[in-house]
mmCIF file of C-alpha atoms in Angstrom:
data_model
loop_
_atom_site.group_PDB
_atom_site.id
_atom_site.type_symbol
_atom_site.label_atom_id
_atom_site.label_comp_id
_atom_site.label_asym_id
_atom_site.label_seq_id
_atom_site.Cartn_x
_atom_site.Cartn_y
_atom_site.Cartn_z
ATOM 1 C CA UNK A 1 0.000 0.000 0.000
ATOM 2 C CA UNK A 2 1.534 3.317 -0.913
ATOM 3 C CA UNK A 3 1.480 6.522 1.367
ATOM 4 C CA UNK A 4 -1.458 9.050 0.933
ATOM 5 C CA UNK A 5 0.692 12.086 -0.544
ATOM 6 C CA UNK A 6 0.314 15.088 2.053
ATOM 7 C CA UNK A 7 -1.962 18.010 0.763
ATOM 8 C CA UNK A 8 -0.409 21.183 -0.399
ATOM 9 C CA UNK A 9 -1.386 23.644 2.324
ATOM 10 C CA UNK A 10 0.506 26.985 1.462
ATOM 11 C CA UNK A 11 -2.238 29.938 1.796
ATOM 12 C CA UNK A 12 0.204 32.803 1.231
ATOM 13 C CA UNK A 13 0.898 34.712 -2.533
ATOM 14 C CA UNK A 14 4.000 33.810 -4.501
ATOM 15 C CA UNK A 15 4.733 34.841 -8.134
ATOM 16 C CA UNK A 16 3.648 31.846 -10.308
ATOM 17 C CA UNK A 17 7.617 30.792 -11.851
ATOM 18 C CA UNK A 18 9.197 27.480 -11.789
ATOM 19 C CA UNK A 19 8.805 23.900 -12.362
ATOM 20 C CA UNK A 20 7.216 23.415 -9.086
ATOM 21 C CA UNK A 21 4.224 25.554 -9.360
ATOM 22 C CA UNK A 22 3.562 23.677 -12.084
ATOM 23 C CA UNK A 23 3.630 20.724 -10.348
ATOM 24 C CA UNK A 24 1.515 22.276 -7.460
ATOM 25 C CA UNK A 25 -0.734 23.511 -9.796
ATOM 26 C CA UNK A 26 -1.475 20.141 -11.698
ATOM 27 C CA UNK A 27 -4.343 19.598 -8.718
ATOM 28 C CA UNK A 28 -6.350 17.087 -11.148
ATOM 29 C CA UNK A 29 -3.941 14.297 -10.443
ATOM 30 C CA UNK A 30 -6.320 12.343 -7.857
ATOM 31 C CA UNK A 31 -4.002 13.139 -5.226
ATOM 32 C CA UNK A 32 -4.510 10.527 -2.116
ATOM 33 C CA UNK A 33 -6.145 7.768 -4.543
ATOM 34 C CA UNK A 34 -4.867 4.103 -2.702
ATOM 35 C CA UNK A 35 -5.858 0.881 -3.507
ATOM 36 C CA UNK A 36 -9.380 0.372 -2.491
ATOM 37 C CA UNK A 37 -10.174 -0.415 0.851
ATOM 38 C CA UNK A 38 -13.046 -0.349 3.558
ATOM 39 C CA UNK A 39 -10.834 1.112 6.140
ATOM 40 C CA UNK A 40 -9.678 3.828 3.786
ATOM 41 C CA UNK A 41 -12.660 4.913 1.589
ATOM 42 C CA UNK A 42 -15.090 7.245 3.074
ATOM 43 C CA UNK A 43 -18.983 6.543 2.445
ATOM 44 C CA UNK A 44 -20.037 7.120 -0.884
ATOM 45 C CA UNK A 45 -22.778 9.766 -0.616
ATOM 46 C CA UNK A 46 -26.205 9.046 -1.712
ATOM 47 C CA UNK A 47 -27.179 9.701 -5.266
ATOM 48 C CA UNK A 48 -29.656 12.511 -5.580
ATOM 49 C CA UNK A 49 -33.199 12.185 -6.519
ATOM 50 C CA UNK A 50 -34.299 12.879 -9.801
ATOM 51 C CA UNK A 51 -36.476 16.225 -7.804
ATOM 52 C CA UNK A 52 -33.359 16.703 -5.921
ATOM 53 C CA UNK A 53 -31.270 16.913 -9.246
ATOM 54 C CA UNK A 54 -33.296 18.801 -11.001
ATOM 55 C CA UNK A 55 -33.433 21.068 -8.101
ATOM 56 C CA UNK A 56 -29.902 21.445 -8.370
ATOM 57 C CA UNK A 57 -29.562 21.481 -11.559
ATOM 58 C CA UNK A 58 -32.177 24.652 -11.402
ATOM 59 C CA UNK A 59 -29.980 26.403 -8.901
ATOM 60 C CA UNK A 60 -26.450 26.182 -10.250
ATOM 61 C CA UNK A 61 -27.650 27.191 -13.578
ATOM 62 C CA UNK A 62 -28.890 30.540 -11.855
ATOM 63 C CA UNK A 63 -26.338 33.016 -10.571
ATOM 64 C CA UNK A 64 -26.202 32.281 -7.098
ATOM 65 C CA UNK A 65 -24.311 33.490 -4.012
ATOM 66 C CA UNK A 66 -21.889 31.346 -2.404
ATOM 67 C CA UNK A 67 -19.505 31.365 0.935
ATOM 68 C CA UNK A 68 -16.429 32.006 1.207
ATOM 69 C CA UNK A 69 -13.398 30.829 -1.355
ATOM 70 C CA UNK A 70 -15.942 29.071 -3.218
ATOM 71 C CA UNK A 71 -17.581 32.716 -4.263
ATOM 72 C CA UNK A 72 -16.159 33.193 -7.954
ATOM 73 C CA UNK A 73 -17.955 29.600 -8.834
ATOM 74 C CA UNK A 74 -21.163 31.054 -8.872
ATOM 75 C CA UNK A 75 -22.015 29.127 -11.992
ATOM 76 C CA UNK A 76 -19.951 26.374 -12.193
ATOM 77 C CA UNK A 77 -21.650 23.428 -13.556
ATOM 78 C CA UNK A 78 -21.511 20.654 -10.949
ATOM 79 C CA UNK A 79 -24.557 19.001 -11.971
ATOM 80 C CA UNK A 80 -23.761 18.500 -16.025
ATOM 81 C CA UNK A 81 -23.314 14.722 -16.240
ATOM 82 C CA UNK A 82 -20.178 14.876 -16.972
ATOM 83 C CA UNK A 83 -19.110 16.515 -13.901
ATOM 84 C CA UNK A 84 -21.364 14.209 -11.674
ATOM 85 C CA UNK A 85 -19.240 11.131 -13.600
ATOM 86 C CA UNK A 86 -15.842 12.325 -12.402
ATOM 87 C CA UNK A 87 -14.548 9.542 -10.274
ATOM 88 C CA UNK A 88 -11.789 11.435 -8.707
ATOM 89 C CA UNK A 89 -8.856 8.925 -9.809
ATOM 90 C CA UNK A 90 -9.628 8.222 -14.167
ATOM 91 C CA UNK A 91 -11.585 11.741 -14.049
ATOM 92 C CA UNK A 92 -11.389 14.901 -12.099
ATOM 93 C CA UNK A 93 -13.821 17.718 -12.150
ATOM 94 C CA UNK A 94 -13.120 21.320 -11.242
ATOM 95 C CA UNK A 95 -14.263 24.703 -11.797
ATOM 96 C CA UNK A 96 -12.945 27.753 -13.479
ATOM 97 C CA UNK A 97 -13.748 31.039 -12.946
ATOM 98 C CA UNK A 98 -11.728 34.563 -14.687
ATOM 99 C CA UNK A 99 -13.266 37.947 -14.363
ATOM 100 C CA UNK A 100 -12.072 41.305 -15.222
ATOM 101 C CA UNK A 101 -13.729 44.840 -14.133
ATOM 102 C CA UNK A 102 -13.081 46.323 -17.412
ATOM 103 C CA UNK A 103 -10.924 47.086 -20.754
ATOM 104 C CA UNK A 104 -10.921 48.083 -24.129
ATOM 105 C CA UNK A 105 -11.697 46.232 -27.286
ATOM 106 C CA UNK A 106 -10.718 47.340 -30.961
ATOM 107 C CA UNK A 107 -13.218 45.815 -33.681
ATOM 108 C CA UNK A 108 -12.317 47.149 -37.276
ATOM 109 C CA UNK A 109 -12.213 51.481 -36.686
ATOM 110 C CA UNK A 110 -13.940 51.041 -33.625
ATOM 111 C CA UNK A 111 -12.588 51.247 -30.419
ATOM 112 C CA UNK A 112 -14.501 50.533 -27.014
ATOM 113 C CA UNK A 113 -14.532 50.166 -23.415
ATOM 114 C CA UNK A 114 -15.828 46.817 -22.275
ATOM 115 C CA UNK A 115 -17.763 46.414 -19.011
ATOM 116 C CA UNK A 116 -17.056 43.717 -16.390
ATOM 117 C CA UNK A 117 -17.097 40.400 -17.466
ATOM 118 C CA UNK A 118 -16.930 37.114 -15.913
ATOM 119 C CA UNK A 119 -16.237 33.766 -17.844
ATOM 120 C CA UNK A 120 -16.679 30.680 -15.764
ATOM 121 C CA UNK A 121 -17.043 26.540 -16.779
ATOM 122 C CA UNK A 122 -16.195 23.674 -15.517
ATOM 123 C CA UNK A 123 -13.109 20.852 -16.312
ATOM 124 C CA UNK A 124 -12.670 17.165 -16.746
ATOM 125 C CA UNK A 125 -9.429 15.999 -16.504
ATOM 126 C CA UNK A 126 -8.492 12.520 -18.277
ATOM 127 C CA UNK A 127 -5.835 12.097 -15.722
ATOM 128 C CA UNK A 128 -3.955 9.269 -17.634
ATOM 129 C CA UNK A 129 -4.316 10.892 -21.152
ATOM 130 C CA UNK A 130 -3.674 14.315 -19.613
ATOM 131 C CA UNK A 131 -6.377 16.147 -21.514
ATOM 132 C CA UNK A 132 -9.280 18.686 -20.411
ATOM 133 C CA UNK A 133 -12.773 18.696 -21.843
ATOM 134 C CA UNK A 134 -14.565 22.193 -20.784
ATOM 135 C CA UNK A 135 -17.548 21.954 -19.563
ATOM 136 C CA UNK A 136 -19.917 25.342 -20.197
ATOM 137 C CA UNK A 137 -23.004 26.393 -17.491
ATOM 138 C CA UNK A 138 -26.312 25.910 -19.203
ATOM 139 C CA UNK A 139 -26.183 29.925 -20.080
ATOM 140 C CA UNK A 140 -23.349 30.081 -21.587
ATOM 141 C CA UNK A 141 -19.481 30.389 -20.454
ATOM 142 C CA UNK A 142 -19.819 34.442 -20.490
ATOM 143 C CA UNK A 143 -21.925 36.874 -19.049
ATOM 144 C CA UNK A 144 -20.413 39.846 -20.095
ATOM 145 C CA UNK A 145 -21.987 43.848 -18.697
ATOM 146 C CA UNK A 146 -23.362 46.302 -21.694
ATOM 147 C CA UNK A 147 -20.398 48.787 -22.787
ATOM 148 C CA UNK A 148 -21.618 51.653 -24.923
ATOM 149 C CA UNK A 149 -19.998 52.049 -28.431
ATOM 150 C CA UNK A 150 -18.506 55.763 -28.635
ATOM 151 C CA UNK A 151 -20.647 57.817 -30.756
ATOM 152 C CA UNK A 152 -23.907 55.474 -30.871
ATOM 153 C CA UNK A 153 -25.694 55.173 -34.222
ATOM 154 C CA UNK A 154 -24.406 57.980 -35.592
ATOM 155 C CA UNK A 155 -20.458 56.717 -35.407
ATOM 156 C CA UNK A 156 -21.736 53.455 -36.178
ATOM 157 C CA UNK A 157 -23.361 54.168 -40.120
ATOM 158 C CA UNK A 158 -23.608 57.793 -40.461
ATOM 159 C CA UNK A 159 -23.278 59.444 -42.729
ATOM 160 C CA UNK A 160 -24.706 56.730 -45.312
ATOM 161 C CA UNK A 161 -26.074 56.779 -48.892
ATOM 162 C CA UNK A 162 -28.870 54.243 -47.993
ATOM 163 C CA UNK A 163 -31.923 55.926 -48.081
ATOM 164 C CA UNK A 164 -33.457 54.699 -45.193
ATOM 165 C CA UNK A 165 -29.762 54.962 -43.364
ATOM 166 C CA UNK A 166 -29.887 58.506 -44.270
ATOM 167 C CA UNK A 167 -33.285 59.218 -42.772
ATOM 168 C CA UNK A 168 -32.094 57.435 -39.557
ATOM 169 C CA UNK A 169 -29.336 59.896 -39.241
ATOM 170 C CA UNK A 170 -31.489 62.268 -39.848
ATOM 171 C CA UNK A 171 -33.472 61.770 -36.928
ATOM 172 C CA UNK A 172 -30.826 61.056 -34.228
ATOM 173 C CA UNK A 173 -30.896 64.001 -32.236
ATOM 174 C CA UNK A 174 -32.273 62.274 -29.486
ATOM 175 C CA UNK A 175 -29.370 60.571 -27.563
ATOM 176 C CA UNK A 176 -31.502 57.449 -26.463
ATOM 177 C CA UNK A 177 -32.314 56.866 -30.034
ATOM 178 C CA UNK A 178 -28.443 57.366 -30.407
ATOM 179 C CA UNK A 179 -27.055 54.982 -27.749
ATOM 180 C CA UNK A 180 -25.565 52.159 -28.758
ATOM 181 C CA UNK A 181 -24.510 48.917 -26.088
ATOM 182 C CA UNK A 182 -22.790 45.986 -26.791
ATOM 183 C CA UNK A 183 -22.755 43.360 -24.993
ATOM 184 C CA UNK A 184 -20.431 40.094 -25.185
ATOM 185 C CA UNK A 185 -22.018 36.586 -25.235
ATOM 186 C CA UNK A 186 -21.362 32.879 -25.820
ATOM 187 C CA UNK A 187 -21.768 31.347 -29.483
ATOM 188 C CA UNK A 188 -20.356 27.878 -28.409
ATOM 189 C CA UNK A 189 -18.384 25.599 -25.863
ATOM 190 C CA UNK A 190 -15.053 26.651 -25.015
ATOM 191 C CA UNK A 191 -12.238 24.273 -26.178
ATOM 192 C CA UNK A 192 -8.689 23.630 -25.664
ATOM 193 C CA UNK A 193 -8.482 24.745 -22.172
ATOM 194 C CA UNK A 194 -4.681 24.820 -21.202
ATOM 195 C CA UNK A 195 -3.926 24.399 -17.685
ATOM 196 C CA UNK A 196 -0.662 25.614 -17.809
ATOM 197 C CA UNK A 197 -0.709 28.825 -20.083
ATOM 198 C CA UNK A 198 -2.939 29.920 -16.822
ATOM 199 C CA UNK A 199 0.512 29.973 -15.139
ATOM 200 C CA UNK A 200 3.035 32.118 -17.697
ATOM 201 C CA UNK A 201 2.254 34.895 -20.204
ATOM 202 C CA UNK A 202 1.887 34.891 -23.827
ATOM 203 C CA UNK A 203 0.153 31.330 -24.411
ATOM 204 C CA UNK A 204 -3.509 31.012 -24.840
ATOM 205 C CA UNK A 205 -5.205 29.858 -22.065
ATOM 206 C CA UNK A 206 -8.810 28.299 -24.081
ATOM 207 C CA UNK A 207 -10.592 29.350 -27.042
ATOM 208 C CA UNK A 208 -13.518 31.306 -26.771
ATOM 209 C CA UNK A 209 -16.430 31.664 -29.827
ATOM 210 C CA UNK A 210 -18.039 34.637 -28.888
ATOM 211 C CA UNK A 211 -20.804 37.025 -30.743
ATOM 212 C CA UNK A 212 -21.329 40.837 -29.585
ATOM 213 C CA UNK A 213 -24.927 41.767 -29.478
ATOM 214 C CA UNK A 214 -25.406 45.494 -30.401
ATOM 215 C CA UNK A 215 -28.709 46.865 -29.028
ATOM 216 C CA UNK A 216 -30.674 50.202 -30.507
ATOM 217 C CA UNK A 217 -34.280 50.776 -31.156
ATOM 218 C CA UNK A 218 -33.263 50.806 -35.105
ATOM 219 C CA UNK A 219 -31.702 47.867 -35.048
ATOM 220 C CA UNK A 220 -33.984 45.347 -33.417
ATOM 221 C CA UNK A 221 -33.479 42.392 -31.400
ATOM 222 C CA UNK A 222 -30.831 40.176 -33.348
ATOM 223 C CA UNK A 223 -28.125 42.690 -34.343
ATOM 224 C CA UNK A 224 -24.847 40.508 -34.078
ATOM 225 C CA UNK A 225 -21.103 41.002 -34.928
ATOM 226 C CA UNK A 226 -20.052 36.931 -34.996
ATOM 227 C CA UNK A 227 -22.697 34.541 -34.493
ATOM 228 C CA UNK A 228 -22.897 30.685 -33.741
ATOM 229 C CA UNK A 229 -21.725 29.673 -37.387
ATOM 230 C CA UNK A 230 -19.314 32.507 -37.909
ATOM 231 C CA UNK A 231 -18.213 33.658 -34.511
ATOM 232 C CA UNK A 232 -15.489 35.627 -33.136
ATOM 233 C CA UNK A 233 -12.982 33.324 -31.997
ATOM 234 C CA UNK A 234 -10.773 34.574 -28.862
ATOM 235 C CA UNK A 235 -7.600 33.050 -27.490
ATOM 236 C CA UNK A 236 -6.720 35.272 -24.353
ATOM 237 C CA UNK A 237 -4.070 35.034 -22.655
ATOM 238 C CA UNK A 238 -2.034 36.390 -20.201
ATOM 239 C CA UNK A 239 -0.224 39.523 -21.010
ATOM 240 C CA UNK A 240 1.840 39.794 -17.613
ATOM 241 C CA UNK A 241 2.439 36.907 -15.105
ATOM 242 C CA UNK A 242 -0.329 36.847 -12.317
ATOM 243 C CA UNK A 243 0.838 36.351 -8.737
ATOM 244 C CA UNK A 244 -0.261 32.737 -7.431
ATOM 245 C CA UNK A 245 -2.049 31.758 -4.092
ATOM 246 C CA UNK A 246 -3.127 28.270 -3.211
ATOM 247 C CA UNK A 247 -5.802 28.120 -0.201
ATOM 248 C CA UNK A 248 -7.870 25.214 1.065
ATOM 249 C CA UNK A 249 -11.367 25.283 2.417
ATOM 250 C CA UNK A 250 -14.130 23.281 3.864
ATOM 251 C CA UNK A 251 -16.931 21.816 1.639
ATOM 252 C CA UNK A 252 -19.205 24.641 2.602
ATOM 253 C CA UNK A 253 -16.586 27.232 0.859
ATOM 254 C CA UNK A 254 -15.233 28.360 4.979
ATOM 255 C CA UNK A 255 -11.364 28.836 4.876
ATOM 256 C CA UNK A 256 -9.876 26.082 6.361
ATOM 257 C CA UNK A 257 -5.717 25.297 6.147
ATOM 258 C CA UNK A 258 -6.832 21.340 6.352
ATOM 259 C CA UNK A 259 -10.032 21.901 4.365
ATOM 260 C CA UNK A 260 -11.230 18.907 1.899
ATOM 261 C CA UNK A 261 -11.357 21.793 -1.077
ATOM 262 C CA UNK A 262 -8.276 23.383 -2.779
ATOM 263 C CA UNK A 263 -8.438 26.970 -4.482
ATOM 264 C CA UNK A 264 -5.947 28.410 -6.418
ATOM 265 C CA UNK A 265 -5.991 32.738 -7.253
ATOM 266 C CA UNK A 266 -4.184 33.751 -9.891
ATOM 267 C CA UNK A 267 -4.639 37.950 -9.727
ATOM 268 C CA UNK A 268 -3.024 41.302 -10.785
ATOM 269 C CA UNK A 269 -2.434 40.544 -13.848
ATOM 270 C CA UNK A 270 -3.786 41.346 -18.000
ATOM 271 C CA UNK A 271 -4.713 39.686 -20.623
ATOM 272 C CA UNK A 272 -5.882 40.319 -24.003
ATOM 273 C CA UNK A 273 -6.026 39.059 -27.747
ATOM 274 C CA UNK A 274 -4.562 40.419 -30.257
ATOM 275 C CA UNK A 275 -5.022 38.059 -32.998
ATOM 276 C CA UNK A 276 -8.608 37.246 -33.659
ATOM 277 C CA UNK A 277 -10.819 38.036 -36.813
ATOM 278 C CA UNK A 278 -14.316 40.082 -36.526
ATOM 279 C CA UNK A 279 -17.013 38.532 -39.495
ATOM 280 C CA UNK A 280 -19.681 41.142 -40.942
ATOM 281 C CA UNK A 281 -22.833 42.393 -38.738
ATOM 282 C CA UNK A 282 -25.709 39.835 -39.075
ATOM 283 C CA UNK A 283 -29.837 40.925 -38.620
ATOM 284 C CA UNK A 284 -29.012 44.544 -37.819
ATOM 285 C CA UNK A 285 -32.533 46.412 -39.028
ATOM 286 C CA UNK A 286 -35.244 44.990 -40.741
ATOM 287 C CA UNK A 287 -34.456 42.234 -42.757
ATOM 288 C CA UNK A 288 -30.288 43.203 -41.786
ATOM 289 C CA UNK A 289 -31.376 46.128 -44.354
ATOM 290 C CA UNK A 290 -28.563 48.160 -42.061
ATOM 291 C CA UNK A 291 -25.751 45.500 -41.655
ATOM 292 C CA UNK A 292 -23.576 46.580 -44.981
ATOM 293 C CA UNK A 293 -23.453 50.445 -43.485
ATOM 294 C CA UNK A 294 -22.095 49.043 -40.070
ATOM 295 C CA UNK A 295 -19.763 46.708 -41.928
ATOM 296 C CA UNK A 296 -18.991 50.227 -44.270
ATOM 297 C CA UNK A 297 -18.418 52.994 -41.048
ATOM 298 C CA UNK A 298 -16.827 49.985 -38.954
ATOM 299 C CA UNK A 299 -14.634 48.500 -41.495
ATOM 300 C CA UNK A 300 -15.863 44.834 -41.181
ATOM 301 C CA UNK A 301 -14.916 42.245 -41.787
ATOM 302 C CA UNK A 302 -11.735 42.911 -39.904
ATOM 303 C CA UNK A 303 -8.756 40.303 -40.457
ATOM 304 C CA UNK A 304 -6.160 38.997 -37.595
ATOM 305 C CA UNK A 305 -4.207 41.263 -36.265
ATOM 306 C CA UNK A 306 -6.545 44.151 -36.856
ATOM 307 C CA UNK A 307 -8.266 43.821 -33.688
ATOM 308 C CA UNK A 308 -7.335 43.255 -30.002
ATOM 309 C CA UNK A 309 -8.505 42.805 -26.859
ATOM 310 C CA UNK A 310 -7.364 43.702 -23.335
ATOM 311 C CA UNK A 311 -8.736 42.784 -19.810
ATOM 312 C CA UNK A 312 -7.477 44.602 -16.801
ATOM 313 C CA UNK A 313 -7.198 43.257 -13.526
ATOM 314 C CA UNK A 314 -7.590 39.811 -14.199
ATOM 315 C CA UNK A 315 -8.514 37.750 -11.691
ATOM 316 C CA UNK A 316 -8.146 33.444 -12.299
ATOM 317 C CA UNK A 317 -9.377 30.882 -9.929
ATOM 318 C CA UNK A 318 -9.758 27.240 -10.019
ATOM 319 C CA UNK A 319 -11.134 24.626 -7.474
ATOM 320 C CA UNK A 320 -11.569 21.583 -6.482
ATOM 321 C CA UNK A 321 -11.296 18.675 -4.138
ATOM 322 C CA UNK A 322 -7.916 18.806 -2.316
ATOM 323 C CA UNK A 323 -7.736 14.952 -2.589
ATOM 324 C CA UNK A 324 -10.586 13.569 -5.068
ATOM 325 C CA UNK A 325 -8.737 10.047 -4.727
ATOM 326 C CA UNK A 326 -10.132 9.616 -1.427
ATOM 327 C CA UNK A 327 -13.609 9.890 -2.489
ATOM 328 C CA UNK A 328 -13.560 7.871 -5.412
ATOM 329 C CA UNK A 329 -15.814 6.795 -7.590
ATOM 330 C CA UNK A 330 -18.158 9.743 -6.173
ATOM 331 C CA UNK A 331 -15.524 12.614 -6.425
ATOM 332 C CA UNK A 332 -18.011 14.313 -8.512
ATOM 333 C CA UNK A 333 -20.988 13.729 -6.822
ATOM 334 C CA UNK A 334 -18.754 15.286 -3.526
ATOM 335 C CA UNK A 335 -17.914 18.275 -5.864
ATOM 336 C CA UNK A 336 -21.811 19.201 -6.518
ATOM 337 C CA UNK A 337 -22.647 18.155 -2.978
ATOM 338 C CA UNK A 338 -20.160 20.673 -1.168
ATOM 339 C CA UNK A 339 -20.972 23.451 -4.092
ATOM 340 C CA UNK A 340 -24.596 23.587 -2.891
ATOM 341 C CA UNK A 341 -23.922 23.675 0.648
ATOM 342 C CA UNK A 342 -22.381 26.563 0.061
ATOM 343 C CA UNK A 343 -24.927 28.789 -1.415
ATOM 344 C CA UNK A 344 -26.315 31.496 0.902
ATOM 345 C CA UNK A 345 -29.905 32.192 1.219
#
């Protein structure tokens, strides 16, 4: 019988160099996993009810709440099947969570300031193939705050030798008829997460599809720059090295130094994009009637390298369970189970 490995219990900040943050940082190896025994393995919990799961399924979708250093996973998807099938030794579930308060983005001419945004999803780890499949919430890995576009409408397609563009711009002298928000979302499943590139700058960390909704009362519902066929395909990474903090915590999110959960923070750091293309304006106006004078004004479509994107005050984390060996085959059920006794009324 081999010795249980002893957790990794540092709680204080340390710049993230080296080959043994790395090592530190590879938490889906299901650390403590020993041959099975009755003396070792800890009850399995019970499986949840289909009311209960659905229930739960209900609630983690939602943005929720939680305590303590389980607070950025507020929509981690611990319920998805996948995430429930983690055993903790052949498959290890985690979450991810990065947010930033703000930035700029550069699409075509047009330059903005983006509002906070906050990506989150969850991980399966093939622990002997050493591969992650992402795992999105049920709304989509982003949920990103309106930023207005400088200029509204009027930068946007006027002037314009459309007729009915020109009587728009005729008639925007009203500045809510003017304003302009965009607003980031999800147009598909995040792939090729890399664990490591979390860790050192200028490697991308997953790839993103995204679409940017632009909302006026002229252009109706379904104005889109990117869309689920065509999207806008980010790679960010990080553009300075974040400082690194590992921290352990009960199941119900309460700092703990011996705590059955393990967090890790990577913060004060960028990162951007600076090599993704922007596709043409879809459904803007009736019938998209005003898409080719946003395309004209905005100069899309825009080609790599014409574009970029930058994120300030970045802030990473990722959790899981500290040891997900011990709990095996239910490591995932453990994960969902300690996520909702966290959430506060």
């Amino acid at each position: 019988m081999r010795r249980v490995p002893e957790p990794q219990r540092r709680t204080g900040p340390r710049r993230a160099t080296g080959v043994g943050v790395l090592a530190a940082l590879l938490w889906a190896i299901p650390l403590g996993a020993a041959p099975a025994a009755a003396s070792q393995t800890p009850a399995a919990p019970a499986a949840p009810s289909a009311t209960t799961a659905s229930a739960a399924v209900t609630a983690s979708a939602a943005d929720v709440r939680l305590n303590g250093h389980w607070s950025p996973f507020t929509r981690c998807p611990v319920d998805a099947p996948s995430m429930l099938a983690a055993d903790g030794q052949a498959t290890v579930a985690t979450c991810v969570s990065s947010t930033s308060p703000g930035g700029s983005i550069k699409l075509g001419k047009v330059t903005a300031t983006t509002g906070a945004n906050d990506l989150q999803f969850g991980v399966v780890q093939d622990t002997k193939a050493g591969t992650f499949t992402v795992v999105p919430p049920a709304g989509g890995a982003i949920a990103g705050a309106p930023t207005e576009i400088p200029g509204g409408l009027l930068g946007l397609m006027c002037p314009g030798d459309i007729p009915v563009v020109t009587d728009i711009c005729k008639l925007l002298t009203d500045n809510a008829l003017n304003r302009v928000t965009a607003t980031v979302e999800s147009a598909g499943a995040p792939t090729e997460f890399h664990l490591t590139a979390g860790l050192t700058s200028g490697k991308p960390i997953v790839r993103l599809p995204v679409r940017i909704r632009l909302q006026n009362p002229f252009l109706g519902s379904q104005c889109y720059v990117g869309s689920a066929a065509d999207p806008i395909v980010l790679r960010p990474q990080n553009t300075t090295a974040p400082t690194l903090a590992v921290q352990r915590f009960d199941g119900d999110g309460t700092p703990n130094t011996a705590g059955s959960m393990l967090r890790f923070a990577l913060t004060g750091n960028s990162q951007g994009d600076a090599a993704f293309a922007v596709p043409k304006a879809t459904g803007c106006g009736l019938l998209g009637v005003l898409n080719g004078a946003i395309d004209l004004k905005t100069g899309l479509p825009s080609p790599a390298g014409n574009n970029n994107l930058t994120l300030n005050g970045a802030a990473t984390h990722s959790g899981g369970l500290a040891a997900p060996g011990l709990v095996r085959p239910d490591a995932g059920k453990v994960l969902s189970r300690n996520w909702h006794s966290a959430v506060l009324p």
